[in-house]
Amino acid sequence: MALRTTTTERQRRLGAELRKLREQAGLTVSDGGASIGMGRVHLTHVERGHTAISTDRLRALCGTYGCTSSTYIDALVSLSEAKGKGWWSSYKGRLSPASLDLAELEASADELRSYESLFIPGLFQTEAYARSIFQASDTVTTPEAVETAVRFRIQRQSVVTRENPPAIHAVLHEAALHVRFGGTEVMRKQLLHLVALADLPNVTIQVLPFTSAAVSAINTPFCLLTSHTGALETVQMDHPAQAVYLHTPDATSRYRRQFELLRSTALPPVDASLTPAKHESRDSLGLVQYVLYTL
């Protein structure tokens, strides 16, 4: 079987999980390969995401490594058998592989928890707001590229309202409400859109006010994606050079704790169903409305 010239995050993740299981079992690549009639070099390519592994061999390998969690094994089988095809496939060659990886991750997610410090999260952006961001970018340099990036971002948002959508919990720093991408009118419509989205049963939006000094050290936006009935977690972060994906237990645990700190420190969630009289204390909706008033 020919080796893949490029690998997706899903393919790399499967290989990383198999390598982790092997190392936990205290076995060498040769040991693991021999247990399923596969050579050392072949299994090395599997662990690097460069080639596929059959479902039967994958299940047998999990048995060799002493893995007994049927939920986890089924998650690995799902990663292995997935074709990686979806609406995002039409953007191949026009957008970065990391962008396509993110769309594929979101499509299989059961839960998304994110923190943003300067931007409204991509899944919540209006078309005009998204366009203004890309127009200001130094990486999207032509009008055609801007429109492609905008269309892709808007299509990603289908995950929010699809059938059986993931639970989405976003914490936004107050600064994201004030940075006026696209000008006053664009920002006003964006904030109103944010309030409308918070009315969806699967969406929770909280604002972290400037006064929350206790979490000032958490200054890097991130998204924690949980999939396959909680069996797999991935931390995704955007950086100027490239997107970063983390999935080691230490990394996911750390960002889970960070999100819990952000969630517990932020103002109560946006809830448009509350009447003004019931806003007895500061909450996220009140802060959004205050910013709208000052625009």
Coordinates of C-alpha atoms in Angstrom, one line a residue:
M1 CA 0.0 0.0 0.0
A2 CA 1.4 3.4 -1.0
L3 CA 2.3 5.8 1.8
R4 CA 0.3 9.0 2.2
T5 CA 2.1 12.1 1.0
T6 CA 0.1 14.2 3.4
T7 CA -1.8 13.3 6.6
T8 CA -4.8 14.7 8.3
E9 CA -5.2 15.4 12.0
R10 CA -7.6 12.4 12.2
Q11 CA -5.0 10.1 10.7
R12 CA -2.2 11.4 12.9
R13 CA -4.4 11.1 15.9
L14 CA -5.1 7.4 15.3
G15 CA -1.4 6.8 15.0
A16 CA -0.6 8.7 18.1
E17 CA -3.3 6.8 20.1
L18 CA -1.9 3.4 18.9
R19 CA 1.6 4.5 19.8
K20 CA 0.4 5.6 23.3
L21 CA -1.3 2.2 23.9
R22 CA 1.8 0.3 22.7
E23 CA 4.1 2.3 25.0
Q24 CA 1.8 1.9 27.9
A25 CA 1.9 -1.9 27.4
G26 CA 5.7 -1.7 27.4
L27 CA 6.0 -3.2 23.9
T28 CA 8.3 -2.4 21.0
V29 CA 7.1 -1.6 17.5
S30 CA 8.4 -5.1 16.5
D31 CA 6.4 -6.7 19.3
G32 CA 3.2 -4.9 18.3
G33 CA 3.7 -5.7 14.6
A34 CA 4.5 -9.3 15.2
S35 CA 1.3 -9.8 17.2
I36 CA -0.8 -9.0 14.1
G37 CA 1.4 -10.3 11.3
M38 CA 2.7 -6.8 10.5
G39 CA 6.4 -5.8 10.1
R40 CA 8.1 -3.2 12.3
V41 CA 8.3 -0.7 9.4
H42 CA 4.7 -1.1 8.4
L43 CA 3.5 -0.5 12.0
T44 CA 5.8 2.5 12.3
H45 CA 4.0 4.0 9.2
V46 CA 0.6 3.3 10.8
E47 CA 1.7 5.1 14.0
R48 CA 2.8 8.1 12.0
G49 CA -0.4 8.2 10.1
H50 CA 1.3 7.5 6.8
T51 CA -0.8 4.4 6.0
A52 CA -4.0 2.7 7.0
I53 CA -4.7 -0.4 9.2
S54 CA -7.6 -2.8 8.8
T55 CA -10.4 -2.9 11.4
D56 CA -9.6 -6.5 12.3
R57 CA -5.9 -5.7 12.8
L58 CA -6.7 -2.6 14.8
R59 CA -9.0 -4.5 17.2
A60 CA -6.4 -7.3 17.5
L61 CA -3.7 -4.7 18.2
C62 CA -5.8 -3.1 21.0
G63 CA -6.2 -6.6 22.5
T64 CA -2.5 -7.1 22.4
Y65 CA -2.0 -3.8 24.2
G66 CA -4.4 -4.8 26.9
C67 CA -7.0 -2.2 26.0
T68 CA -10.5 -3.3 27.3
S69 CA -12.6 -0.1 26.8
S70 CA -15.1 -0.9 24.1
T71 CA -16.0 2.8 23.8
Y72 CA -12.4 3.8 23.3
I73 CA -11.7 0.9 20.8
D74 CA -14.8 1.9 18.8
A75 CA -13.6 5.5 18.7
L76 CA -10.3 4.3 17.2
V77 CA -12.2 2.1 14.7
S78 CA -14.2 5.2 13.8
L79 CA -11.1 7.2 13.2
S80 CA -9.7 4.4 11.1
E81 CA -12.7 3.8 8.9
A82 CA -13.7 7.5 8.4
K83 CA -13.1 8.6 4.8
G84 CA -12.5 12.2 5.7
K85 CA -14.9 13.4 3.1
G86 CA -17.4 16.1 3.8
W87 CA -18.5 19.6 2.7
W88 CA -15.0 20.8 3.5
S89 CA -13.5 18.6 0.8
S90 CA -14.4 21.1 -1.9
Y91 CA -12.0 23.6 -0.3
K92 CA -8.9 21.3 -0.5
G93 CA -6.1 23.2 -2.2
R94 CA -7.8 26.5 -1.5
L95 CA -7.5 26.6 2.3
S96 CA -4.8 25.3 4.7
P97 CA -5.0 21.6 5.7
A98 CA -5.4 22.8 9.3
S99 CA -8.6 24.6 8.4
L100 CA -10.0 21.4 6.8
D101 CA -8.9 19.4 9.9
L102 CA -10.8 21.7 12.1
A103 CA -14.0 21.4 10.1
E104 CA -13.7 17.6 10.2
L105 CA -13.1 17.7 14.0
E106 CA -16.1 19.9 14.5
A107 CA -18.3 17.6 12.4
S108 CA -17.6 14.6 14.7
A109 CA -17.7 16.6 18.0
D110 CA -20.1 15.9 20.8
E111 CA -19.0 19.0 22.8
L112 CA -17.1 22.1 22.1
R113 CA -15.7 24.4 24.8
S114 CA -13.8 27.5 23.7
Y115 CA -12.2 30.6 25.0
E116 CA -11.7 33.7 22.9
S117 CA -9.9 36.9 24.0
L118 CA -10.2 39.3 21.1
F119 CA -12.6 37.8 18.6
I120 CA -16.2 36.5 18.6
P121 CA -15.8 32.7 18.0
G122 CA -15.8 31.7 14.4
L123 CA -18.9 29.5 14.8
F124 CA -20.8 32.6 16.0
Q125 CA -19.6 35.2 13.5
T126 CA -21.8 37.1 11.1
E127 CA -20.7 37.1 7.5
A128 CA -19.8 40.9 7.6
Y129 CA -17.8 40.5 10.8
A130 CA -15.9 37.5 9.4
R131 CA -15.2 39.4 6.2
S132 CA -13.8 42.3 8.1
I133 CA -11.4 40.0 10.0
F134 CA -10.1 38.4 6.8
Q135 CA -9.7 41.7 5.1
A136 CA -7.5 42.9 7.9
S137 CA -5.4 39.7 7.8
D138 CA -1.9 39.6 6.4
T139 CA -2.3 35.9 5.4
V140 CA -5.5 36.3 3.2
T141 CA -4.2 38.6 0.6
T142 CA -6.7 38.7 -2.3
P143 CA -10.4 39.5 -2.6
E144 CA -11.1 36.0 -3.9
A145 CA -9.2 34.4 -1.0
V146 CA -11.2 36.6 1.4
E147 CA -14.5 35.4 0.0
T148 CA -13.4 31.8 0.0
A149 CA -12.4 32.1 3.7
V150 CA -15.7 33.7 4.6
R151 CA -17.8 31.1 2.8
F152 CA -15.8 28.3 4.6
R153 CA -16.4 30.0 8.0
I154 CA -20.1 30.4 7.4
Q155 CA -20.4 26.7 6.3
R156 CA -18.6 25.6 9.4
Q157 CA -21.5 27.1 11.4
S158 CA -23.9 24.5 10.1
V159 CA -22.6 22.3 13.0
V160 CA -24.4 24.7 15.5
T161 CA -27.9 24.0 14.1
R162 CA -27.5 20.5 12.6
E163 CA -29.6 17.6 13.8
N164 CA -28.2 16.4 17.1
P165 CA -25.8 19.3 17.4
P166 CA -22.9 19.3 19.8
A167 CA -23.1 21.2 23.1
I168 CA -21.3 24.4 22.6
H169 CA -20.0 26.5 25.5
A170 CA -18.0 29.6 24.8
V171 CA -16.4 32.0 27.2
L172 CA -15.5 35.4 25.6
H173 CA -13.3 38.0 27.2
E174 CA -15.0 41.4 27.4
A175 CA -12.4 42.8 25.0
A176 CA -14.0 40.7 22.2
L177 CA -17.1 42.8 22.6
H178 CA -15.3 46.1 22.1
V179 CA -12.9 45.5 19.2
R180 CA -14.9 46.9 16.3
F181 CA -14.2 44.8 13.3
G182 CA -16.0 46.2 10.4
G183 CA -17.2 49.3 12.2
T184 CA -20.0 50.2 14.5
E185 CA -22.9 48.8 12.5
V186 CA -21.2 45.5 11.8
M187 CA -20.4 45.1 15.4
R188 CA -23.9 46.0 16.5
K189 CA -25.4 43.3 14.3
Q190 CA -22.7 40.8 15.5
L191 CA -23.6 41.3 19.1
L192 CA -27.3 41.0 18.4
H193 CA -26.5 37.8 16.6
L194 CA -24.6 36.5 19.6
V195 CA -27.6 37.1 21.8
A196 CA -29.9 35.3 19.4
L197 CA -27.5 32.2 19.2
A198 CA -27.5 32.0 23.0
D199 CA -31.2 31.2 22.9
L200 CA -30.4 27.9 21.2
P201 CA -30.7 24.9 23.7
N202 CA -27.2 23.6 22.8
V203 CA -25.4 27.0 23.1
T204 CA -24.0 28.6 26.2
I205 CA -22.3 32.0 26.1
Q206 CA -20.5 33.7 28.9
V207 CA -18.5 36.9 29.1
L208 CA -15.4 37.3 31.2
P209 CA -15.3 40.9 32.3
F210 CA -12.2 43.1 32.5
T211 CA -12.4 42.9 36.3
S212 CA -11.6 39.2 36.4
A213 CA -8.0 39.6 37.3
A214 CA -7.8 36.0 38.6
V215 CA -7.6 34.6 35.1
S216 CA -5.3 37.2 33.5
A217 CA -2.7 34.5 32.9
I218 CA -4.9 32.6 30.5
N219 CA -4.3 34.7 27.4
T220 CA -4.3 32.2 24.6
P221 CA -7.6 31.3 22.9
F222 CA -8.3 27.6 22.6
C223 CA -11.0 25.2 21.8
L224 CA -11.5 21.8 23.6
L225 CA -13.3 19.4 21.3
T226 CA -14.8 16.2 22.7
S227 CA -15.9 13.4 20.4
H228 CA -16.9 9.7 20.1
T229 CA -19.0 9.8 23.3
G230 CA -16.3 11.4 25.3
A231 CA -13.6 8.9 24.4
L232 CA -11.4 11.4 22.6
E233 CA -10.5 15.0 23.4
T234 CA -8.5 17.5 21.3
V235 CA -7.3 21.0 22.2
Q236 CA -7.1 23.2 19.1
M237 CA -5.3 26.6 19.1
D238 CA -4.6 29.1 16.4
H239 CA -1.1 30.5 16.0
P240 CA 0.2 32.8 13.3
A241 CA 2.6 30.1 12.0
Q242 CA 0.2 27.2 12.1
A243 CA -2.7 25.7 14.1
V244 CA -1.7 23.5 17.0
Y245 CA -3.5 20.3 18.0
L246 CA -2.9 18.7 21.4
H247 CA -4.4 15.5 22.7
T248 CA -2.1 14.1 25.4
P249 CA -3.9 13.4 28.7
D250 CA -1.8 16.1 30.4
A251 CA -2.7 18.7 27.8
T252 CA -6.4 18.0 27.7
S253 CA -6.6 17.8 31.5
R254 CA -4.8 21.2 31.8
Y255 CA -7.1 22.9 29.3
R256 CA -10.1 21.3 30.9
R257 CA -9.1 22.8 34.2
Q258 CA -8.5 26.2 32.5
F259 CA -11.9 26.2 30.9
E260 CA -13.5 25.3 34.3
L261 CA -11.7 28.3 35.9
L262 CA -12.9 30.6 33.1
R263 CA -16.4 29.3 33.2
S264 CA -16.6 29.7 37.0
T265 CA -15.1 33.2 36.9
A266 CA -17.1 34.5 34.0
L267 CA -20.5 36.2 34.4
P268 CA -23.6 34.1 34.3
P269 CA -24.6 33.0 30.7
V270 CA -26.5 35.1 28.3
D271 CA -30.2 34.4 28.9
A272 CA -32.5 36.6 26.8
S273 CA -35.6 35.1 28.4
L274 CA -34.9 37.0 31.7
T275 CA -36.9 40.2 32.1
P276 CA -34.9 43.3 33.1
A277 CA -36.4 43.1 36.6
K278 CA -34.7 39.7 37.1
H279 CA -31.2 41.0 36.4
E280 CA -30.5 41.5 40.0
S281 CA -26.7 41.0 39.5
R282 CA -24.2 41.4 36.7
D283 CA -24.6 38.9 34.0
S284 CA -23.3 38.3 30.4
L285 CA -26.4 39.6 28.7
G286 CA -26.3 42.8 30.7
L287 CA -22.7 43.4 29.7
V288 CA -23.5 42.7 26.0
Q289 CA -26.4 45.1 26.2
Y290 CA -24.3 47.8 27.8
V291 CA -21.7 47.5 25.0
L292 CA -24.5 47.7 22.5
Y293 CA -25.8 50.9 24.1
T294 CA -22.3 52.5 24.0
L295 CA -21.7 51.7 20.3

